[in-house]
mmCIF file of C-alpha atoms and ligand atoms in Angstrom:
data_model
loop_
_atom_site.group_PDB
_atom_site.id
_atom_site.type_symbol
_atom_site.label_atom_id
_atom_site.label_comp_id
_atom_site.label_asym_id
_atom_site.label_seq_id
_atom_site.Cartn_x
_atom_site.Cartn_y
_atom_site.Cartn_z
ATOM 1 C CA MET Y 1 95.620 62.552 119.287
ATOM 2 C CA LYS Y 2 94.949 64.931 116.410
ATOM 3 C CA ILE Y 3 95.175 68.688 116.607
ATOM 4 C CA LEU Y 4 93.885 71.194 114.070
ATOM 5 C CA HIS Y 5 95.757 74.500 113.888
ATOM 6 C CA THR Y 6 94.054 77.523 112.319
ATOM 7 C CA SER Y 7 94.180 81.287 112.866
ATOM 8 C CA ASP Y 8 93.154 84.717 111.570
ATOM 9 C CA TRP Y 9 89.493 84.077 110.900
ATOM 10 C CA HIS Y 10 88.748 87.808 111.031
ATOM 11 C CA ILE Y 11 85.021 87.248 111.513
ATOM 12 C CA GLY Y 12 83.223 90.392 110.326
ATOM 13 C CA LYS Y 13 85.855 91.234 107.712
ATOM 14 C CA GLN Y 14 84.817 93.259 104.723
ATOM 15 C CA LEU Y 15 86.982 93.463 101.640
ATOM 16 C CA HIS Y 16 86.579 97.062 100.542
ATOM 17 C CA LYS Y 17 83.064 97.042 102.026
ATOM 18 C CA TYR Y 18 82.257 93.661 100.475
ATOM 19 C CA ASP Y 19 81.013 91.237 103.144
ATOM 20 C CA LEU Y 20 83.159 88.097 103.391
ATOM 21 C CA SER Y 21 80.918 86.226 105.821
ATOM 22 C CA PRO Y 22 79.704 83.751 103.133
ATOM 23 C CA ASP Y 23 83.364 82.785 102.545
ATOM 24 C CA LEU Y 24 83.813 82.084 106.244
ATOM 25 C CA ASP Y 25 80.518 80.191 106.451
ATOM 26 C CA LEU Y 26 81.760 77.843 103.732
ATOM 27 C CA PHE Y 27 85.080 77.422 105.522
ATOM 28 C CA PHE Y 28 83.385 76.717 108.861
ATOM 29 C CA GLU Y 29 81.097 74.149 107.270
ATOM 30 C CA TRP Y 30 84.074 72.436 105.649
ATOM 31 C CA MET Y 31 86.112 72.578 108.882
ATOM 32 C CA ILE Y 32 83.330 71.023 110.932
ATOM 33 C CA ASN Y 33 83.053 68.161 108.464
ATOM 34 C CA TYR Y 34 86.804 67.763 108.556
ATOM 35 C CA ILE Y 35 86.868 67.653 112.363
ATOM 36 C CA LYS Y 36 84.233 64.916 112.238
ATOM 37 C CA SER Y 37 85.768 62.812 109.509
ATOM 38 C CA ALA Y 38 89.389 63.103 110.656
ATOM 39 C CA ASN Y 39 88.503 62.693 114.339
ATOM 40 C CA ILE Y 40 90.171 65.901 115.456
ATOM 41 C CA ASP Y 41 90.553 66.051 119.241
ATOM 42 C CA VAL Y 42 91.804 69.599 119.691
ATOM 43 C CA LEU Y 43 91.100 72.780 117.736
ATOM 44 C CA LEU Y 44 93.577 75.645 118.143
ATOM 45 C CA ILE Y 45 92.783 79.135 116.847
ATOM 46 C CA SER Y 46 95.832 81.382 117.168
ATOM 47 C CA GLY Y 47 94.330 84.850 117.329
ATOM 48 C CA ASP Y 48 92.380 87.360 115.247
ATOM 49 C CA ILE Y 49 89.081 85.631 115.811
ATOM 50 C CA PHE Y 50 87.263 88.844 114.948
ATOM 51 C CA ASP Y 51 88.296 91.518 112.495
ATOM 52 C CA GLN Y 52 87.268 94.363 114.761
ATOM 53 C CA ALA Y 53 87.732 95.041 118.458
ATOM 54 C CA ASN Y 54 84.008 95.794 118.572
ATOM 55 C CA PRO Y 55 82.449 93.163 116.334
ATOM 56 C CA SER Y 56 79.117 93.775 114.644
ATOM 57 C CA GLN Y 57 76.044 91.867 115.757
ATOM 58 C CA ALA Y 58 76.255 89.821 112.573
ATOM 59 C CA ALA Y 59 79.854 88.896 113.426
ATOM 60 C CA TYR Y 60 78.841 87.798 116.939
ATOM 61 C CA LYS Y 61 76.071 85.699 115.479
ATOM 62 C CA GLN Y 62 78.426 83.984 113.063
ATOM 63 C CA TYR Y 63 80.856 83.293 115.937
ATOM 64 C CA TYR Y 64 78.274 81.857 118.316
ATOM 65 C CA ASP Y 65 76.562 79.843 115.573
ATOM 66 C CA LEU Y 66 79.935 78.277 114.842
ATOM 67 C CA LEU Y 67 80.699 77.537 118.497
ATOM 68 C CA LYS Y 68 77.275 75.972 118.848
ATOM 69 C CA ASN Y 69 78.057 73.628 115.948
ATOM 70 C CA LEU Y 70 81.474 72.823 117.381
ATOM 71 C CA ILE Y 71 80.468 71.896 120.905
ATOM 72 C CA ASN Y 72 78.764 68.702 119.813
ATOM 73 C CA LEU Y 73 81.911 67.306 118.271
ATOM 74 C CA ASP Y 74 83.877 66.063 121.309
ATOM 75 C CA CYS Y 75 86.702 68.393 120.312
ATOM 76 C CA LYS Y 76 88.535 70.552 122.826
ATOM 77 C CA ILE Y 77 88.705 74.171 121.620
ATOM 78 C CA ILE Y 78 91.396 76.680 122.562
ATOM 79 C CA LEU Y 79 91.225 80.172 121.157
ATOM 80 C CA THR Y 80 93.389 83.198 121.786
ATOM 81 C CA GLY Y 81 93.098 86.915 121.097
ATOM 82 C CA GLY Y 82 95.028 88.521 118.243
ATOM 83 C CA ASN Y 83 95.971 92.132 117.656
ATOM 84 C CA HIS Y 84 92.595 92.742 116.008
ATOM 85 C CA ASP Y 85 90.668 91.310 118.936
ATOM 86 C CA SER Y 86 89.619 93.032 122.097
ATOM 87 C CA ALA Y 87 90.702 90.835 125.004
ATOM 88 C CA ALA Y 88 87.664 91.980 126.983
ATOM 89 C CA VAL Y 89 85.267 91.112 124.167
ATOM 90 C CA LEU Y 90 86.664 87.602 123.798
ATOM 91 C CA ASN Y 91 86.852 87.086 127.551
ATOM 92 C CA ALA Y 92 83.315 88.256 128.339
ATOM 93 C CA PRO Y 93 81.732 84.796 127.801
ATOM 94 C CA LYS Y 94 84.893 82.976 128.952
ATOM 95 C CA GLU Y 95 83.343 81.265 131.988
ATOM 96 C CA LEU Y 96 80.239 80.233 130.086
ATOM 97 C CA LEU Y 97 82.329 78.817 127.247
ATOM 98 C CA ARG Y 98 84.544 76.948 129.714
ATOM 99 C CA SER Y 99 81.564 74.766 130.583
ATOM 100 C CA PHE Y 100 81.473 73.702 126.922
ATOM 101 C CA ASP Y 101 85.154 72.736 126.971
ATOM 102 C CA ILE Y 102 86.174 75.915 125.158
ATOM 103 C CA THR Y 103 89.200 77.720 126.596
ATOM 104 C CA VAL Y 104 89.374 81.416 125.776
ATOM 105 C CA ILE Y 105 92.520 83.438 126.424
ATOM 106 C CA GLY Y 106 91.620 86.926 125.232
ATOM 107 C CA GLY Y 107 94.743 88.653 126.534
ATOM 108 C CA ALA Y 108 97.890 87.800 128.463
ATOM 109 C CA THR Y 109 97.090 86.769 132.021
ATOM 110 C CA ASP Y 110 99.112 88.022 134.988
ATOM 111 C CA ASN Y 111 99.815 84.497 136.011
ATOM 112 C CA VAL Y 112 101.505 82.394 133.333
ATOM 113 C CA SER Y 113 99.853 79.240 134.650
ATOM 114 C CA GLU Y 114 96.427 80.453 133.491
ATOM 115 C CA MET Y 115 97.541 80.191 129.867
ATOM 116 C CA PHE Y 116 98.453 76.526 130.225
ATOM 117 C CA VAL Y 117 95.955 73.880 129.212
ATOM 118 C CA GLU Y 118 96.623 70.206 129.806
ATOM 119 C CA ILE Y 119 94.679 67.748 127.714
ATOM 120 C CA ASP Y 120 94.427 64.066 128.494
ATOM 121 C CA LYS Y 121 92.511 62.009 125.989
ATOM 122 C CA ASN Y 122 92.454 58.236 126.275
ATOM 123 C CA GLY Y 123 95.813 58.306 128.033
ATOM 124 C CA GLU Y 124 97.422 60.508 125.370
ATOM 125 C CA LYS Y 125 98.595 63.817 126.801
ATOM 126 C CA LEU Y 126 99.214 67.294 125.423
ATOM 127 C CA VAL Y 127 100.177 70.601 126.995
ATOM 128 C CA VAL Y 128 99.223 73.825 125.223
ATOM 129 C CA ALA Y 129 100.544 77.252 126.169
ATOM 130 C CA ALA Y 130 97.779 79.452 124.776
ATOM 131 C CA VAL Y 131 99.730 82.688 124.422
ATOM 132 C CA PRO Y 132 97.617 85.456 122.874
ATOM 133 C CA PHE Y 133 98.867 88.611 121.162
ATOM 134 C CA LEU Y 134 101.139 90.362 123.643
ATOM 135 C CA LYS Y 135 100.618 94.059 124.095
ATOM 136 C CA ASP Y 136 103.395 96.508 124.717
ATOM 137 C CA ARG Y 137 102.601 96.653 128.399
ATOM 138 C CA ASP Y 138 102.705 92.853 128.704
ATOM 139 C CA ILE Y 139 106.323 92.738 127.632
ATOM 140 C CA ARG Y 140 107.980 96.093 127.996
ATOM 141 C CA LYS Y 141 108.580 98.619 130.705
ATOM 142 C CA SER Y 142 108.547 101.970 128.994
ATOM 143 C CA VAL Y 143 111.142 104.525 129.855
ATOM 144 C CA ALA Y 144 110.626 108.217 129.182
ATOM 145 C CA GLY Y 145 112.796 109.729 126.475
ATOM 146 C CA GLU Y 146 113.934 106.450 124.983
ATOM 147 C CA THR Y 147 114.835 106.290 121.326
ATOM 148 C CA TYR Y 148 113.100 104.367 118.566
ATOM 149 C CA ALA Y 149 115.947 101.837 118.395
ATOM 150 C CA THR Y 150 115.829 101.275 122.150
ATOM 151 C CA LYS Y 151 112.095 100.642 121.960
ATOM 152 C CA ILE Y 152 112.487 98.025 119.248
ATOM 153 C CA GLU Y 153 115.227 96.326 121.229
ATOM 154 C CA GLN Y 154 113.100 96.355 124.369
ATOM 155 C CA ILE Y 155 110.127 94.856 122.575
ATOM 156 C CA LYS Y 156 112.313 92.111 121.134
ATOM 157 C CA SER Y 157 113.977 91.222 124.388
ATOM 158 C CA GLY Y 158 110.619 91.527 126.173
ATOM 159 C CA LEU Y 159 109.138 88.935 123.822
ATOM 160 C CA GLU Y 160 112.140 86.671 124.266
ATOM 161 C CA THR Y 161 111.863 86.829 128.033
ATOM 162 C CA TYR Y 162 108.146 86.200 127.860
ATOM 163 C CA PHE Y 163 108.406 83.065 125.749
ATOM 164 C CA SER Y 164 111.389 81.898 127.731
ATOM 165 C CA ASN Y 165 109.240 82.098 130.887
ATOM 166 C CA ILE Y 166 106.574 80.071 129.115
ATOM 167 C CA ASN Y 167 109.182 77.402 128.345
ATOM 168 C CA ARG Y 168 110.479 77.436 131.950
ATOM 169 C CA TYR Y 169 106.962 76.971 133.293
ATOM 170 C CA TYR Y 170 106.431 74.022 130.973
ATOM 171 C CA GLN Y 171 109.721 72.429 132.016
ATOM 172 C CA GLU Y 172 108.948 72.836 135.690
ATOM 173 C CA HIS Y 173 105.404 71.464 135.554
ATOM 174 C CA PHE Y 174 104.899 69.292 132.484
ATOM 175 C CA SER Y 175 108.315 68.202 131.295
ATOM 176 C CA GLY Y 176 108.208 65.165 129.010
ATOM 177 C CA GLU Y 177 104.678 65.765 127.752
ATOM 178 C CA PRO Y 178 104.103 66.880 124.139
ATOM 179 C CA PHE Y 179 104.108 70.678 124.145
ATOM 180 C CA ILE Y 180 102.502 73.155 121.748
ATOM 181 C CA VAL Y 181 102.986 76.910 122.062
ATOM 182 C CA MET Y 182 100.446 79.228 120.456
ATOM 183 C CA GLY Y 183 101.397 82.780 119.547
ATOM 184 C CA HIS Y 184 100.164 85.789 117.609
ATOM 185 C CA LEU Y 185 103.197 87.760 116.521
ATOM 186 C CA TYR Y 186 105.607 88.481 113.716
ATOM 187 C CA VAL Y 187 108.503 86.065 113.567
ATOM 188 C CA GLN Y 188 111.307 87.218 111.293
ATOM 189 C CA GLY Y 189 111.594 85.479 107.981
ATOM 190 C CA SER Y 190 107.878 85.398 107.303
ATOM 191 C CA THR Y 191 106.311 86.994 104.237
ATOM 192 C CA MET Y 192 103.501 89.411 104.929
ATOM 193 C CA SER Y 193 100.462 90.469 102.909
ATOM 194 C CA ASP Y 194 98.507 93.742 102.983
ATOM 195 C CA SER Y 195 95.937 92.726 105.532
ATOM 196 C CA GLU Y 196 97.921 92.216 108.706
ATOM 197 C CA ARG Y 197 97.900 95.198 110.976
ATOM 198 C CA ASP Y 198 101.419 95.688 112.199
ATOM 199 C CA ILE Y 199 101.875 94.530 115.724
ATOM 200 C CA GLN Y 200 104.522 96.918 116.849
ATOM 201 C CA ILE Y 201 106.301 99.780 115.225
ATOM 202 C CA GLY Y 202 107.081 98.453 111.759
ATOM 203 C CA ASN Y 203 108.281 94.929 111.331
ATOM 204 C CA GLN Y 204 111.525 95.586 113.029
ATOM 205 C CA ALA Y 205 110.274 94.259 116.313
ATOM 206 C CA GLY Y 206 109.902 90.827 114.743
ATOM 207 C CA VAL Y 207 111.559 88.166 116.826
ATOM 208 C CA GLU Y 208 113.681 85.365 115.508
ATOM 209 C CA ALA Y 209 112.783 81.706 115.508
ATOM 210 C CA TYR Y 210 115.597 80.716 117.869
ATOM 211 C CA MET Y 211 113.692 82.451 120.656
ATOM 212 C CA PHE Y 212 111.496 79.360 121.033
ATOM 213 C CA GLU Y 213 114.628 77.464 122.158
ATOM 214 C CA GLU Y 214 113.618 74.167 120.551
ATOM 215 C CA ILE Y 215 111.556 73.370 123.617
ATOM 216 C CA PRO Y 216 108.032 73.271 122.120
ATOM 217 C CA ASP Y 217 107.246 70.315 119.879
ATOM 218 C CA TYR Y 218 105.181 72.582 117.641
ATOM 219 C CA VAL Y 219 104.641 76.347 117.521
ATOM 220 C CA ALA Y 220 101.151 77.282 116.290
ATOM 221 C CA LEU Y 221 101.408 80.846 115.054
ATOM 222 C CA GLY Y 222 98.871 83.369 113.871
ATOM 223 C CA HIS Y 223 99.120 86.940 112.523
ATOM 224 C CA ILE Y 224 100.666 86.310 109.106
ATOM 225 C CA HIS Y 225 97.957 85.500 106.582
ATOM 226 C CA LYS Y 226 100.114 83.683 104.084
ATOM 227 C CA PRO Y 227 100.582 80.083 105.283
ATOM 228 C CA GLN Y 228 104.243 79.302 105.824
ATOM 229 C CA LEU Y 229 106.744 77.181 107.604
ATOM 230 C CA ILE Y 230 109.236 79.235 109.605
ATOM 231 C CA SER Y 231 111.370 76.390 110.891
ATOM 232 C CA GLN Y 232 111.240 72.774 109.845
ATOM 233 C CA THR Y 233 113.405 71.546 112.709
ATOM 234 C CA GLN Y 234 111.521 73.497 115.362
ATOM 235 C CA LYS Y 235 108.131 72.933 113.702
ATOM 236 C CA ILE Y 236 107.205 76.611 113.744
ATOM 237 C CA HIS Y 237 104.201 77.166 111.488
ATOM 238 C CA TYR Y 238 101.938 79.955 110.342
ATOM 239 C CA CYS Y 239 98.790 78.203 109.147
ATOM 240 C CA GLY Y 240 97.577 81.500 107.636
ATOM 241 C CA SER Y 241 94.053 82.839 107.299
ATOM 242 C CA PRO Y 242 91.493 80.353 105.938
ATOM 243 C CA ILE Y 243 90.266 82.767 103.277
ATOM 244 C CA PRO Y 244 92.053 85.548 101.369
ATOM 245 C CA LEU Y 245 91.513 88.810 103.210
ATOM 246 C CA SER Y 246 93.250 91.140 100.775
ATOM 247 C CA PHE Y 247 94.127 91.169 97.089
ATOM 248 C CA SER Y 248 97.754 90.499 97.920
ATOM 249 C CA GLU Y 249 96.611 87.068 99.167
ATOM 250 C CA ARG Y 250 94.837 86.219 95.916
ATOM 251 C CA LYS Y 251 97.387 83.587 94.947
ATOM 252 C CA ASP Y 252 97.745 82.006 98.386
ATOM 253 C CA HIS Y 253 96.802 78.383 98.831
ATOM 254 C CA LYS Y 254 94.922 78.493 102.110
ATOM 255 C CA GLN Y 255 95.303 75.613 104.532
ATOM 256 C CA ILE Y 256 94.830 74.162 107.958
ATOM 257 C CA ASN Y 257 97.597 72.258 109.729
ATOM 258 C CA VAL Y 258 96.850 68.925 111.313
ATOM 259 C CA ILE Y 259 99.254 67.620 113.919
ATOM 260 C CA THR Y 260 99.302 63.997 115.029
ATOM 261 C CA ILE Y 261 100.635 62.928 118.415
ATOM 262 C CA LYS Y 262 101.420 59.312 119.077
ATOM 263 C CA ASP Y 263 103.226 57.780 122.041
ATOM 264 C CA GLN Y 264 104.014 61.201 123.531
ATOM 265 C CA ALA Y 265 105.586 62.588 120.354
ATOM 266 C CA ILE Y 266 104.519 64.505 117.261
ATOM 267 C CA THR Y 267 104.609 62.014 114.429
ATOM 268 C CA ASP Y 268 103.127 64.077 111.621
ATOM 269 C CA VAL Y 269 102.234 67.611 110.540
ATOM 270 C CA GLU Y 270 99.857 67.466 107.625
ATOM 271 C CA ILE Y 271 99.054 70.499 105.481
ATOM 272 C CA VAL Y 272 95.419 70.205 104.442
ATOM 273 C CA PRO Y 273 94.305 72.548 101.636
ATOM 274 C CA ILE Y 274 91.063 74.455 102.157
ATOM 275 C CA PRO Y 275 88.686 74.343 99.163
ATOM 276 C CA LYS Y 276 88.539 77.656 97.339
ATOM 277 C CA HIS Y 277 85.129 79.185 96.773
ATOM 278 C CA ARG Y 278 85.973 82.608 95.494
ATOM 279 C CA ASN Y 279 88.547 84.133 93.184
ATOM 280 C CA LEU Y 280 90.182 87.442 93.899
ATOM 281 C CA ILE Y 281 91.594 88.906 90.728
ATOM 282 C CA THR Y 282 93.570 91.956 89.719
ATOM 283 C CA PHE Y 283 93.191 93.545 86.296
ATOM 284 C CA GLU Y 284 95.990 95.910 85.432
ATOM 285 C CA GLY Y 285 96.886 97.877 82.313
ATOM 286 C CA ASN Y 286 95.722 100.934 80.430
ATOM 287 C CA LEU Y 287 92.000 101.601 80.112
ATOM 288 C CA GLN Y 288 91.591 99.717 76.875
ATOM 289 C CA GLU Y 289 93.489 96.668 78.105
ATOM 290 C CA VAL Y 290 91.539 96.523 81.336
ATOM 291 C CA VAL Y 291 88.204 96.794 79.520
ATOM 292 C CA GLY Y 292 89.270 93.865 77.320
ATOM 293 C CA LYS Y 293 90.376 91.712 80.258
ATOM 294 C CA LEU Y 294 87.162 92.485 82.111
ATOM 295 C CA GLU Y 295 85.092 91.337 79.164
ATOM 296 C CA GLU Y 296 87.057 88.120 78.757
ATOM 297 C CA TYR Y 297 86.714 86.928 82.321
ATOM 298 C CA SER Y 298 84.306 84.022 82.591
ATOM 299 C CA GLU Y 299 85.335 81.860 85.555
ATOM 300 C CA GLU Y 300 82.521 80.678 87.766
ATOM 301 C CA THR Y 301 83.007 79.728 91.396
ATOM 302 C CA THR Y 302 80.619 79.156 94.303
ATOM 303 C CA LEU Y 303 80.918 82.798 95.259
ATOM 304 C CA LYS Y 304 81.224 85.671 92.834
ATOM 305 C CA SER Y 305 84.777 86.721 91.943
ATOM 306 C CA LEU Y 306 85.957 90.007 93.391
ATOM 307 C CA ALA Y 307 88.084 92.269 91.247
ATOM 308 C CA GLU Y 308 90.654 94.953 91.787
ATOM 309 C CA ILE Y 309 91.089 97.295 88.849
ATOM 310 C CA MET Y 310 94.360 99.156 88.372
ATOM 311 C CA VAL Y 311 94.421 101.439 85.367
ATOM 312 C CA ASN Y 312 97.653 103.137 84.392
ATOM 313 C CA GLU Y 313 97.480 105.884 81.774
ATOM 314 C CA GLU Y 314 100.206 108.157 80.507
ATOM 315 C CA VAL Y 315 98.536 111.540 80.488
ATOM 316 C CA GLU Y 316 95.892 112.869 82.823
ATOM 317 C CA SER Y 317 92.585 113.805 81.200
ATOM 318 C CA ILE Y 318 89.030 114.441 82.297
ATOM 319 C CA GLU Y 319 87.685 112.117 79.592
ATOM 320 C CA ARG Y 320 89.787 109.241 80.853
ATOM 321 C CA ARG Y 321 88.628 109.894 84.373
ATOM 322 C CA GLN Y 322 85.017 109.805 83.242
ATOM 323 C CA THR Y 323 85.446 106.637 81.193
ATOM 324 C CA PHE Y 324 87.110 105.033 84.196
ATOM 325 C CA GLU Y 325 84.296 106.069 86.557
ATOM 326 C CA GLU Y 326 81.685 104.772 84.134
ATOM 327 C CA LEU Y 327 83.519 101.480 83.758
ATOM 328 C CA ILE Y 328 83.660 100.932 87.514
ATOM 329 C CA ASN Y 329 80.049 101.938 88.102
ATOM 330 C CA SER Y 330 78.684 99.837 85.256
ATOM 331 C CA GLN Y 331 80.039 96.577 86.784
ATOM 332 C CA PRO Y 332 80.502 95.268 83.227
ATOM 333 C CA ASN Y 333 80.859 91.533 83.898
ATOM 334 C CA ALA Y 334 78.220 89.466 85.699
ATOM 335 C CA HIS Y 335 80.850 86.925 86.808
ATOM 336 C CA LEU Y 336 82.599 89.401 89.018
ATOM 337 C CA GLU Y 337 82.205 92.431 91.181
ATOM 338 C CA ILE Y 338 84.666 95.312 91.124
ATOM 339 C CA VAL Y 339 85.347 96.203 94.746
ATOM 340 C CA LYS Y 340 88.575 98.159 94.459
ATOM 341 C CA SER Y 341 89.746 100.485 91.726
ATOM 342 C CA ARG Y 342 92.579 102.832 91.074
ATOM 343 C CA LEU Y 343 93.457 105.172 88.253
ATOM 344 C CA ASN Y 344 97.057 106.354 87.894
ATOM 345 C CA PHE Y 345 98.453 108.980 85.572
ATOM 346 C CA LYS Y 346 102.186 108.830 84.968
ATOM 347 C CA SER Y 347 102.462 112.492 84.155
ATOM 348 C CA LYS Y 348 101.196 113.556 87.581
ATOM 349 C CA ILE Y 349 103.337 115.241 90.166
ATOM 350 C CA ARG Y 350 105.383 112.696 91.960
ATOM 351 C CA GLY Y 351 107.891 113.834 94.533
ATOM 352 C CA ALA Y 352 107.165 115.467 97.855
ATOM 353 C CA SER Y 353 109.140 118.531 96.706
ATOM 354 C CA ASP Y 354 106.626 119.040 93.868
ATOM 355 C CA ALA Y 355 103.671 118.500 96.118
ATOM 356 C CA PHE Y 356 103.685 121.768 97.990
ATOM 357 C CA ALA Y 357 103.242 125.243 96.612
ATOM 358 C CA VAL Y 358 106.302 126.742 94.940
ATOM 359 C CA GLY Y 359 108.431 128.574 97.460
ATOM 360 C CA THR Y 360 107.493 126.371 100.397
ATOM 361 C CA ASP Y 361 110.530 125.544 102.454
ATOM 362 C CA VAL Y 362 110.656 121.897 103.506
ATOM 363 C CA ALA Y 363 111.628 123.141 106.954
ATOM 364 C CA ASP Y 364 108.168 124.716 107.253
ATOM 365 C CA VAL Y 365 106.396 121.458 106.552
ATOM 366 C CA THR Y 366 105.622 119.353 109.605
ATOM 367 C CA PRO Y 367 106.191 115.575 109.454
ATOM 368 C CA MET Y 368 102.411 115.111 109.692
ATOM 369 C CA GLN Y 369 101.778 117.422 106.709
ATOM 370 C CA MET Y 370 104.442 115.615 104.740
ATOM 371 C CA PHE Y 371 102.871 112.267 105.555
ATOM 372 C CA GLU Y 372 99.399 113.470 104.581
ATOM 373 C CA LYS Y 373 100.744 114.759 101.304
ATOM 374 C CA LYS Y 374 102.425 111.445 100.662
ATOM 375 C CA LEU Y 375 99.125 109.647 101.214
ATOM 376 C CA GLU Y 376 97.404 112.041 98.862
ATOM 377 C CA LEU Y 377 99.904 111.324 96.115
ATOM 378 C CA GLN Y 378 99.624 107.581 96.638
ATOM 379 C CA SER Y 379 96.162 107.340 95.125
ATOM 380 C CA GLY Y 380 94.050 104.289 95.790
ATOM 381 C CA LEU Y 381 95.354 103.679 99.307
ATOM 382 C CA GLU Y 382 92.850 102.225 101.731
ATOM 383 C CA ASN Y 383 92.659 103.031 105.431
ATOM 384 C CA THR Y 384 94.292 106.428 105.048
ATOM 385 C CA ASP Y 385 92.587 107.579 108.234
ATOM 386 C CA GLU Y 386 94.014 104.617 110.101
ATOM 387 C CA LEU Y 387 97.440 105.301 108.643
ATOM 388 C CA LYS Y 388 97.246 108.920 109.724
ATOM 389 C CA LEU Y 389 96.242 107.903 113.223
ATOM 390 C CA ALA Y 390 99.047 105.373 113.421
ATOM 391 C CA PHE Y 391 101.542 107.922 112.147
ATOM 392 C CA ARG Y 392 100.349 110.472 114.691
ATOM 393 C CA GLU Y 393 100.803 107.880 117.431
ATOM 394 C CA ILE Y 394 104.372 107.252 116.335
ATOM 395 C CA LEU Y 395 105.092 110.966 116.291
ATOM 396 C CA GLN Y 396 103.682 111.314 119.767
ATOM 397 C CA GLU Y 397 105.664 108.381 121.036
ATOM 398 C CA LEU Y 398 108.799 109.881 119.603
ATOM 399 C CA ASN Y 399 107.878 113.325 120.924
ATOM 400 C CA LEU Y 400 108.088 114.913 117.502
HETATM 401 MN MN1 MN F 501 95.266 88.689 111.284
#
């Protein structure tokens, strides 16, 4: 039996307003051909199917077009919700999709048994615990007045208990059969990029690999976009996103993982590289350097290269600002499109103490004001509104 592990498709994703659906279309086409040629029996998608909780109509269309192409392949499909997904959105067509041999687990079910899928193909068996992203309320009983540290500890131990229950259920009902656990969470030791939305408060709630107790034969993780092996002995893998979703992933080699089961045991985990169809590039330097690098670039790929421009100049000046604006707006190279740009002046005010009017006492500045100021000073940040919202949530949770 052969199993394909993928995750973090983020259907509907835009990179700084640039539509990445052609990238996903090419990946889906390639994946379907791979499933056919390699005779894949099971397809696992470990969360973040969509980029948004409320996907656009175009995103829905891309999703259903893909499912339509997949259902003819004699391949069992199991997909789970990630932190970007709305459980209700994924679950809405759950019963309809079940009749096409597609199992959807949008959110954690009250009864653990509902997340277990047993597959029996030509006498070869497999048990999959399709654990989706676990929300705070799935794993933690909140207590009024608790501290930040207590919360982190509770989330950690909540996750440990949850996965331990999954293991117990497996042992009680399916012991001896090959066992794969899916999950969408941060496991400590993994390297993150810029495009994962933090699951819990910071990364500190990340669990450690030992929590899986060496009971699953393979752990199929999602959430981290950079493909990586967390534990060789326990076979804990992040397959990563199939396409780069942020500039920090520009050097990643994207992959799918293919697991082979023979005689009731995993005999092979193959890392299969995904063909690259688009370059993401960063041009950094002073204005003159960046202009030169932009002119030089001549690589051609299936899809136009997307560029991030980071200009660092010593002294602030209106002329430099104008030249920079003109450069960005002129889109000077036909081989690429500038989608993200940032202009930094070294001589600008830097510290928070310089940021407020002279005479302002730090004691008069609220944490929220301080945070907003910090964002202001950190020019070129994306999602500042989201960051503000998230920060406000933390403040509220901490009663500050
Ligand atoms: Mn993701």
